Coordinates of N, CA and C in Angstrom, one line a residue:
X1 N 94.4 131.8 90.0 CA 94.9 131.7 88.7 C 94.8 130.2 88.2
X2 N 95.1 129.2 88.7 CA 95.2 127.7 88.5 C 93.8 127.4 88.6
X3 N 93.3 127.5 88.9 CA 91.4 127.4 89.1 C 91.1 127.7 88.4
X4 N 91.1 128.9 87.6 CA 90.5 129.7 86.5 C 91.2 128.6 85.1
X5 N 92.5 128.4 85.5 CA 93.1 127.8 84.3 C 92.4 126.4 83.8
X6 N 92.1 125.9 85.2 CA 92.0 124.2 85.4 C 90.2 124.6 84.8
X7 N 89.2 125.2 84.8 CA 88.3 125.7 84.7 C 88.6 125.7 83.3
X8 N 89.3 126.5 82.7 CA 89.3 126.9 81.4 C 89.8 125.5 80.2
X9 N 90.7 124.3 81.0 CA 90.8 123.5 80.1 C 89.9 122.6 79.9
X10 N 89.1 122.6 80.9 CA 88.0 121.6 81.0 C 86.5 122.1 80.1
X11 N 87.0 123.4 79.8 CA 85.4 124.2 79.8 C 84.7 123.0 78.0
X12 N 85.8 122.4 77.4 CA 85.3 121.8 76.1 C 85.1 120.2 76.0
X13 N 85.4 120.2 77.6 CA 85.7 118.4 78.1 C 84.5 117.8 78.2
X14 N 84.5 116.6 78.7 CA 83.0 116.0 78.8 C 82.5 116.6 80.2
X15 N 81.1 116.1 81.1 CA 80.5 116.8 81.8 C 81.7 116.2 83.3
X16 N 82.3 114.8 83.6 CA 83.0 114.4 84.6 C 84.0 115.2 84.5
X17 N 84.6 115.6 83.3 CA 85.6 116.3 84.0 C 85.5 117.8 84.9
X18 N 84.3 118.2 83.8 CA 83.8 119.5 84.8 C 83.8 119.4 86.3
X19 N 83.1 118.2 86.1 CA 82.3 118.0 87.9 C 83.9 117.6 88.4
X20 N 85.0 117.3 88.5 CA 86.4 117.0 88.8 C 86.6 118.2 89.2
X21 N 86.9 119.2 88.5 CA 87.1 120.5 88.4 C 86.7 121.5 89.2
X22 N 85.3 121.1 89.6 CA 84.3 122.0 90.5 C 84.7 121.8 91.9
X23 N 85.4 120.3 92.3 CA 86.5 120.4 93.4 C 86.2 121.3 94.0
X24 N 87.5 122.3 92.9 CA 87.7 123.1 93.3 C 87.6 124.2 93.8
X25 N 86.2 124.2 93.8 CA 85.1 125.5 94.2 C 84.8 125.2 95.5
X26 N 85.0 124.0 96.1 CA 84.7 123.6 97.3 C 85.7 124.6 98.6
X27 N 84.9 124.8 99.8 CA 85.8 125.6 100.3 C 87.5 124.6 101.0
X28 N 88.2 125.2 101.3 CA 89.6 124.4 102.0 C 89.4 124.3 102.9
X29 N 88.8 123.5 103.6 CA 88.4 123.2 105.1 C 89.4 121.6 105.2
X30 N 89.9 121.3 104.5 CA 90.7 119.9 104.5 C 92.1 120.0 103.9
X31 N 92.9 119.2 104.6 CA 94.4 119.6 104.5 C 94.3 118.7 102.9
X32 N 93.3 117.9 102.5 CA 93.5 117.0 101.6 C 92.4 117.8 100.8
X33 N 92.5 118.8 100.9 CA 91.3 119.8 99.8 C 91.9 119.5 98.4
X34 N 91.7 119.4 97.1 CA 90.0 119.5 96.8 C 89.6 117.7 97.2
X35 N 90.3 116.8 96.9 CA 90.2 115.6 96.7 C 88.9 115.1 98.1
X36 N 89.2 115.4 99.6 CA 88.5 115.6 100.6 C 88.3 116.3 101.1
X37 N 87.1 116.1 102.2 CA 86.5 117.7 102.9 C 85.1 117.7 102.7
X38 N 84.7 118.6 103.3 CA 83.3 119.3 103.6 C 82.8 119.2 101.7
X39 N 81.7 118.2 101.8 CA 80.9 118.7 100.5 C 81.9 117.8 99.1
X40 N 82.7 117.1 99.4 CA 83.4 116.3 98.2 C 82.3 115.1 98.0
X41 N 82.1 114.5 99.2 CA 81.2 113.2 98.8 C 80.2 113.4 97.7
X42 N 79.8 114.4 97.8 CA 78.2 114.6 96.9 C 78.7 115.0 95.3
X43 N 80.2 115.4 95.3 CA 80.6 115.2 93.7 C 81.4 114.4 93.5
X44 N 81.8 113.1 94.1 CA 82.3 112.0 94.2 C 81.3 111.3 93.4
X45 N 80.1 111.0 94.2 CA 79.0 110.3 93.7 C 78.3 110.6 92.3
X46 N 78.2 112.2 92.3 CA 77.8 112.2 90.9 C 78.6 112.0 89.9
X47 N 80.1 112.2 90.1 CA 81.0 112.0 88.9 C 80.6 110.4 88.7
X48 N 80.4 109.0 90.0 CA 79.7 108.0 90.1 C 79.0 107.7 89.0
X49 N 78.0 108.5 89.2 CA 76.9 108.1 88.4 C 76.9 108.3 87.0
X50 N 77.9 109.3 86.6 CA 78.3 110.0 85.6 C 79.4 108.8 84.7
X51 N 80.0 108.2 86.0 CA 81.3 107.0 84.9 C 81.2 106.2 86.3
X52 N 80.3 105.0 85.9 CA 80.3 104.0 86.9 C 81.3 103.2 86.7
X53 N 82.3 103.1 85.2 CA 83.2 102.6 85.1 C 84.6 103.2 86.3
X54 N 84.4 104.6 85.9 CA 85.9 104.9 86.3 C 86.6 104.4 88.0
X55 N 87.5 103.4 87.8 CA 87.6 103.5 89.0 C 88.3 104.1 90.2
X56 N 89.0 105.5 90.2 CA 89.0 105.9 90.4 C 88.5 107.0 91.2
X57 N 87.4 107.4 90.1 CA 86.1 107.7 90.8 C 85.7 106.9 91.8
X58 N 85.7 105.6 91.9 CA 84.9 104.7 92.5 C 85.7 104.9 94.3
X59 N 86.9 104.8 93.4 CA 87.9 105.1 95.3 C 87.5 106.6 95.9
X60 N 87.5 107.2 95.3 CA 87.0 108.5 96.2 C 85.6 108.5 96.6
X61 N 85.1 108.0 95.9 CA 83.2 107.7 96.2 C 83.6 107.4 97.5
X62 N 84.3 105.9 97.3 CA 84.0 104.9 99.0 C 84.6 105.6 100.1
X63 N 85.8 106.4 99.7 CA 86.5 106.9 101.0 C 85.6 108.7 101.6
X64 N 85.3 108.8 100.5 CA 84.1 109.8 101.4 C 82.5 109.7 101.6
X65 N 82.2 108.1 101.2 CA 81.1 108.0 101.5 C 80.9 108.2 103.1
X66 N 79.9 109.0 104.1 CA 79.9 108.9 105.4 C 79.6 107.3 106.0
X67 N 79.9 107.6 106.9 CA 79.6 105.9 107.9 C 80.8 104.6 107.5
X68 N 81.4 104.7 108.8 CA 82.8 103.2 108.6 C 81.9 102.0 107.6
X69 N 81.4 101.6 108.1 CA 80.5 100.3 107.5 C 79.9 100.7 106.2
X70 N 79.6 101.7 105.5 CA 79.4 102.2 104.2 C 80.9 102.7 103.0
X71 N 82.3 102.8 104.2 CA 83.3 102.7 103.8 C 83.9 101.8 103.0
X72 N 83.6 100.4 103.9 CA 83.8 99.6 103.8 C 83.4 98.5 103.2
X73 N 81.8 98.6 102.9 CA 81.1 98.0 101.9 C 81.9 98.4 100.2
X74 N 82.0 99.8 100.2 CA 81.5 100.6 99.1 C 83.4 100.2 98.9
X75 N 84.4 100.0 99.6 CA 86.1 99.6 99.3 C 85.8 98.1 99.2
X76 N 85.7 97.7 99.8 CA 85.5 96.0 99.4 C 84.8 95.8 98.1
X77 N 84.0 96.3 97.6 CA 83.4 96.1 96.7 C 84.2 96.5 95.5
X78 N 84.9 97.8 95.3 CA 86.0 98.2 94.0 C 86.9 97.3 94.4
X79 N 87.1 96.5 95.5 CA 88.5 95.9 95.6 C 88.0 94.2 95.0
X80 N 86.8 93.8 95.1 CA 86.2 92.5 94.4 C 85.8 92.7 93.1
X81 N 86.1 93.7 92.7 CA 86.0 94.3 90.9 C 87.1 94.2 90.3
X82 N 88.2 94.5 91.2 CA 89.7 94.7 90.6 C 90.2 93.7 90.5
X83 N 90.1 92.8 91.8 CA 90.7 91.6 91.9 C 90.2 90.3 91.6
X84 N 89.0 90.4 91.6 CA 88.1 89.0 91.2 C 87.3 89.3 89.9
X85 N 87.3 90.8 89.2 CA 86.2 90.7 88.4 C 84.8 90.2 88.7
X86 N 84.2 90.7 89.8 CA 82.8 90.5 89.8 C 82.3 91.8 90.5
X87 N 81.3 91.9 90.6 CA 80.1 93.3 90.8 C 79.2 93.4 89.9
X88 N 78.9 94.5 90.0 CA 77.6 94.8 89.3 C 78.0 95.0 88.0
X89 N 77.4 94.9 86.9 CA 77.8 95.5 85.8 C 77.9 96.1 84.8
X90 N 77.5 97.5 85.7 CA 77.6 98.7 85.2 C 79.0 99.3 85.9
X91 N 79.6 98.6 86.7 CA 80.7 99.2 87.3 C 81.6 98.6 86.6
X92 N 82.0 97.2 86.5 CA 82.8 96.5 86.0 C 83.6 97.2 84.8
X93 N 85.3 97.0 85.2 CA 85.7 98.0 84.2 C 85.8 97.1 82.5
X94 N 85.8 97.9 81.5 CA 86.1 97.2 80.2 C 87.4 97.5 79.7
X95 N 88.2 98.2 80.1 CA 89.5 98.7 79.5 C 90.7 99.4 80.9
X96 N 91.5 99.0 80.5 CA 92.7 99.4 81.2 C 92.9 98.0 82.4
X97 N 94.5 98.3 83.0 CA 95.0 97.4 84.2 C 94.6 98.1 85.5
X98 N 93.9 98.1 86.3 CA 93.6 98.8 87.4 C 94.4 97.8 89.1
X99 N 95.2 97.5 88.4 CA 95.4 96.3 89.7 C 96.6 97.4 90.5
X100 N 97.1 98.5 90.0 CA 98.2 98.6 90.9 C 97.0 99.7 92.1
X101 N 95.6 99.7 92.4 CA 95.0 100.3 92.9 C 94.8 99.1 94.5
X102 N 95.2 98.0 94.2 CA 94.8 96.7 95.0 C 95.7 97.1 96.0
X103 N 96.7 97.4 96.1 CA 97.2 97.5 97.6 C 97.1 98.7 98.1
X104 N 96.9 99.8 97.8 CA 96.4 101.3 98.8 C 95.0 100.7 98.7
X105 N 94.3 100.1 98.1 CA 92.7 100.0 99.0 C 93.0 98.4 100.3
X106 N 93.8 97.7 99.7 CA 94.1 97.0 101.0 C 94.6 97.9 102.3
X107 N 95.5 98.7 101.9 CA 96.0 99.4 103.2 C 94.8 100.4 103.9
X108 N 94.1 100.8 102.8 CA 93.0 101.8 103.2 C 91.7 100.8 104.0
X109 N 91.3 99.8 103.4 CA 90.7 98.6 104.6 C 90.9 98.3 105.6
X110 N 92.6 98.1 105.7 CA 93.8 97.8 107.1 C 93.2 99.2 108.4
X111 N 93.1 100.2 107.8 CA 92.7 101.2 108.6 C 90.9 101.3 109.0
X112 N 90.5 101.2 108.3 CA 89.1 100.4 108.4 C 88.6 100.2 109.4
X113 N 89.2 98.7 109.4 CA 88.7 97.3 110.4 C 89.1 97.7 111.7
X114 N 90.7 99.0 111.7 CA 91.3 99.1 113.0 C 90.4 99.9 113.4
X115 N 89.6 100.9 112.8 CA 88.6 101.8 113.1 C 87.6 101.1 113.6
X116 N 87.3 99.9 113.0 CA 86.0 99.9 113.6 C 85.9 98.3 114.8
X117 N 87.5 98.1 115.5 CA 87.7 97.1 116.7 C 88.2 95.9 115.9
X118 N 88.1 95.5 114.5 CA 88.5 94.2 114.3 C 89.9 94.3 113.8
X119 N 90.6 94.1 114.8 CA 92.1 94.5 115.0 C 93.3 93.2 114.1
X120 N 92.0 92.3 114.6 CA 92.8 90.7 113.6 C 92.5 90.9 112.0
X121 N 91.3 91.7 111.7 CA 91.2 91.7 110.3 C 92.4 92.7 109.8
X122 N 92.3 93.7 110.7 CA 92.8 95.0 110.5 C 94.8 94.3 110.3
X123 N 95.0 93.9 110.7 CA 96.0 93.2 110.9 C 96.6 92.4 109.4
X124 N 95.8 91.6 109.5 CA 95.7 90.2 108.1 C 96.0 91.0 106.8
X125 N 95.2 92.2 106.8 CA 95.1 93.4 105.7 C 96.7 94.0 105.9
X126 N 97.1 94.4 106.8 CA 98.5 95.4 106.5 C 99.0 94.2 106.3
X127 N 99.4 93.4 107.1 CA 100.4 92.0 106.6 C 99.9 91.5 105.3
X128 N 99.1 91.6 104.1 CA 98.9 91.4 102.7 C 99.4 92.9 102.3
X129 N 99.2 93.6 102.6 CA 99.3 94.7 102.1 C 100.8 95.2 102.0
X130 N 101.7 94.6 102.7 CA 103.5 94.3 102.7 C 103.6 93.6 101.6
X131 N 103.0 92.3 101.4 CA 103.2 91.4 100.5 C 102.8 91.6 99.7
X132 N 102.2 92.2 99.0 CA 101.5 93.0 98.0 C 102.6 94.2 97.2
X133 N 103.5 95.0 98.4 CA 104.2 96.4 97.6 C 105.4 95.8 98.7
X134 N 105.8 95.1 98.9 CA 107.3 94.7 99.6 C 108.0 95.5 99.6
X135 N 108.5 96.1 98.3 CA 109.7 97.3 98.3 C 109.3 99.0 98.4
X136 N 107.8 98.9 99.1 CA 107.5 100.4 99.1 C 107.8 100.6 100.7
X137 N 107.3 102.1 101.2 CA 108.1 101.9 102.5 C 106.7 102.2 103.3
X138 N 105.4 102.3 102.6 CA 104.2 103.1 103.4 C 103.0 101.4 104.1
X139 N 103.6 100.5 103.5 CA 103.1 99.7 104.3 C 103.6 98.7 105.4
X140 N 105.4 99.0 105.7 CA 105.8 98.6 106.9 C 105.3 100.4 107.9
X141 N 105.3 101.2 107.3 CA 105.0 102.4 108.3 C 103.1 101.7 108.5
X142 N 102.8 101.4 108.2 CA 101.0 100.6 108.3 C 101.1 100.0 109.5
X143 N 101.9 99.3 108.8 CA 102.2 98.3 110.4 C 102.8 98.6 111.2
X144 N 103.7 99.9 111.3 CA 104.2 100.3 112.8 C 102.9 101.0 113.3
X145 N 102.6 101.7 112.6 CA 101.7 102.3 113.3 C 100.6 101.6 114.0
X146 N 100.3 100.5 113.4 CA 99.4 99.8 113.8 C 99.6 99.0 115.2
X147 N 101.4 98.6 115.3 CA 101.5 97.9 116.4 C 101.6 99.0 117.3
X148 N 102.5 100.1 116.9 CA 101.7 101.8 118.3 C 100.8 101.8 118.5
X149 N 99.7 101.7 118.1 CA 98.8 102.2 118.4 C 98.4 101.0 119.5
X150 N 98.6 99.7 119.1 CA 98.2 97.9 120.3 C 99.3 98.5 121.2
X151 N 100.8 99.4 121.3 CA 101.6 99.3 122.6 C 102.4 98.8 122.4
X152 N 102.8 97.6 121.4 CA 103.8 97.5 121.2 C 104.9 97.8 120.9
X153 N 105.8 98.5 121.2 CA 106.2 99.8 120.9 C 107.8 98.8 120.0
X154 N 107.9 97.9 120.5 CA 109.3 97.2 120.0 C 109.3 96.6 118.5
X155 N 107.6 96.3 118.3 CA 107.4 95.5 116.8 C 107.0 96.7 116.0
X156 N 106.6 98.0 116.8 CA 106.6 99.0 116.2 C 107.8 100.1 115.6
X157 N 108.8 99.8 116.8 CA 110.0 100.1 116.3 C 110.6 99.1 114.8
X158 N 110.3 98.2 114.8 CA 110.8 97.3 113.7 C 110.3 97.5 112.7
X159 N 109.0 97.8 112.4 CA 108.1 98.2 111.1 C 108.9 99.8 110.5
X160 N 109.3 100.6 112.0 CA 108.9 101.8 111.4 C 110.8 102.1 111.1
X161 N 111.6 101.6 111.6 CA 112.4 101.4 111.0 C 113.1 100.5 110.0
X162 N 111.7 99.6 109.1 CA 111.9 98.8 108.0 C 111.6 99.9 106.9
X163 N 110.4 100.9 107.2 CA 109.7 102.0 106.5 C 111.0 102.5 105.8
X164 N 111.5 103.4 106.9 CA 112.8 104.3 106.5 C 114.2 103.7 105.9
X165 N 114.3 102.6 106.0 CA 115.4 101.8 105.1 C 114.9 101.7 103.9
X166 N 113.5 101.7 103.9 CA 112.9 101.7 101.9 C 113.1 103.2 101.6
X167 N 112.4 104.0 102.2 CA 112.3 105.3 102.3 C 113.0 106.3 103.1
X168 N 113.7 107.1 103.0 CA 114.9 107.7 104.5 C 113.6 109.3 104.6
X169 N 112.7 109.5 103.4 CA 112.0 110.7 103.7 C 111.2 110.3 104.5
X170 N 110.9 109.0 104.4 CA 109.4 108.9 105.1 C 109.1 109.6 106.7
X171 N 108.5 110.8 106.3 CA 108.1 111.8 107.6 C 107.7 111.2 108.7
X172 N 106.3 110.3 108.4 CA 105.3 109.6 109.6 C 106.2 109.0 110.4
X173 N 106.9 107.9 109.4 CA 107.8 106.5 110.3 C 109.3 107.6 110.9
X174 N 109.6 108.7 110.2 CA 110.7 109.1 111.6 C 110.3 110.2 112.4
X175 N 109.2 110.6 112.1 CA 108.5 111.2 113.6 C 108.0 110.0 114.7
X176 N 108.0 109.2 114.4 CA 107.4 108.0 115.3 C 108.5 107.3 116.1
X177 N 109.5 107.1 114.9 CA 110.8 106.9 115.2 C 111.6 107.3 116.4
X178 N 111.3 108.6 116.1 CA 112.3 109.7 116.9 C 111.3 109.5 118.5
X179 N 109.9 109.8 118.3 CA 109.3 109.7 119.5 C 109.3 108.1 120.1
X180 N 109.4 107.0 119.6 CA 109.8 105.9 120.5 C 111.6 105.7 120.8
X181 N 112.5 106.4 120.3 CA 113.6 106.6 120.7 C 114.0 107.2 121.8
X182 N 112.9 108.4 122.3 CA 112.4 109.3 123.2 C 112.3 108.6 124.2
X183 N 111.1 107.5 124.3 CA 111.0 106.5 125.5 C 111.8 105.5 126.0
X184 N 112.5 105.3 125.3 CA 113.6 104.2 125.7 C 114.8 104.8 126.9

């Protein structure tokens, strides 16, 4: 019913919003369906091609483009548009503030670099990426996780209980919580 609906407001819209829309046609093979999953990249890119401005677009493009190192090109690069104003330009945006997009692509890099062994870049990134949203609670949970995952389990404890003093919902940091409380 919401499909059909979401279908039907779009049916007089321009052609990106259709392609947005069509998502939703994709099957639910992803807990983060329609946004990701099986077969999103390829209308990621076209919506791309479609509004080389939009940046938005541009963040789903890079996060489902396949290959770490094509992730990472393709985030670095909306993140040197946002923040430095440079790229190509046909991407370059001409209208609106896109800056509160700068710290989830920092944090989305932070994960990155951890993916692909550069653990000091991976690092440098969540610690900007604190300093960036101070009073949110999803980038001290960045960094707990990040020190769990090195073993740290004590600077991990500190992040993930900085998390939940911003945030008391935050799920991740008190399942993590609860499980390093376990070990002690």
């Amino acid at each position: 019913m919401h499909i059909d609906k979401a279908k039907e407001n779009v049916a007089n819209k321009n052609e990106t919003s259709k392609k947005f829309v069509s998502l939703l046609d994709l099957p639910r093979k992803s807990r983060f369906w329609p946004l990701l999953g099986s077969g999103t990249h390829e209308k990621w890119a076209e919506m791309r091609e479609m509004e080389p401005k939009g940046k938005l677009i541009h963040f789903y493009y890079a996060f489902t483009i396949p290959g770490l190192d094509n992730k990472i090109e393709a985030m670095e690069s909306l993140l040197a548009e946002l923040r430095d104003g440079v790229g190509d330009s046909e991407s370059l945006s001409v209208t609106g503030d896109h800056s509160y997009m700068i710290a989830p692509i920092i944090n989305v890099l932070g994960y990155y670099y951890y993916g692909k062994g550069d653990k000091e870049k991976s690092k440098s990134l969540f610690e900007e990426y604190i300093s960036l949203y101070p009073e949110g609670y999803n980038p001290y949970d960045s960094m707990g996780e990040f020190y769990f995952n090195e073993g740290d389990m004590d600077q991990s404890k500190i992040f993930y209980e900085k998390a939940i003093e911003k945030f008391f919902g935050a799920t991740p940091a008190n399942e993590k919580l609860r499980e390093l409380n376990k070990e002690e």
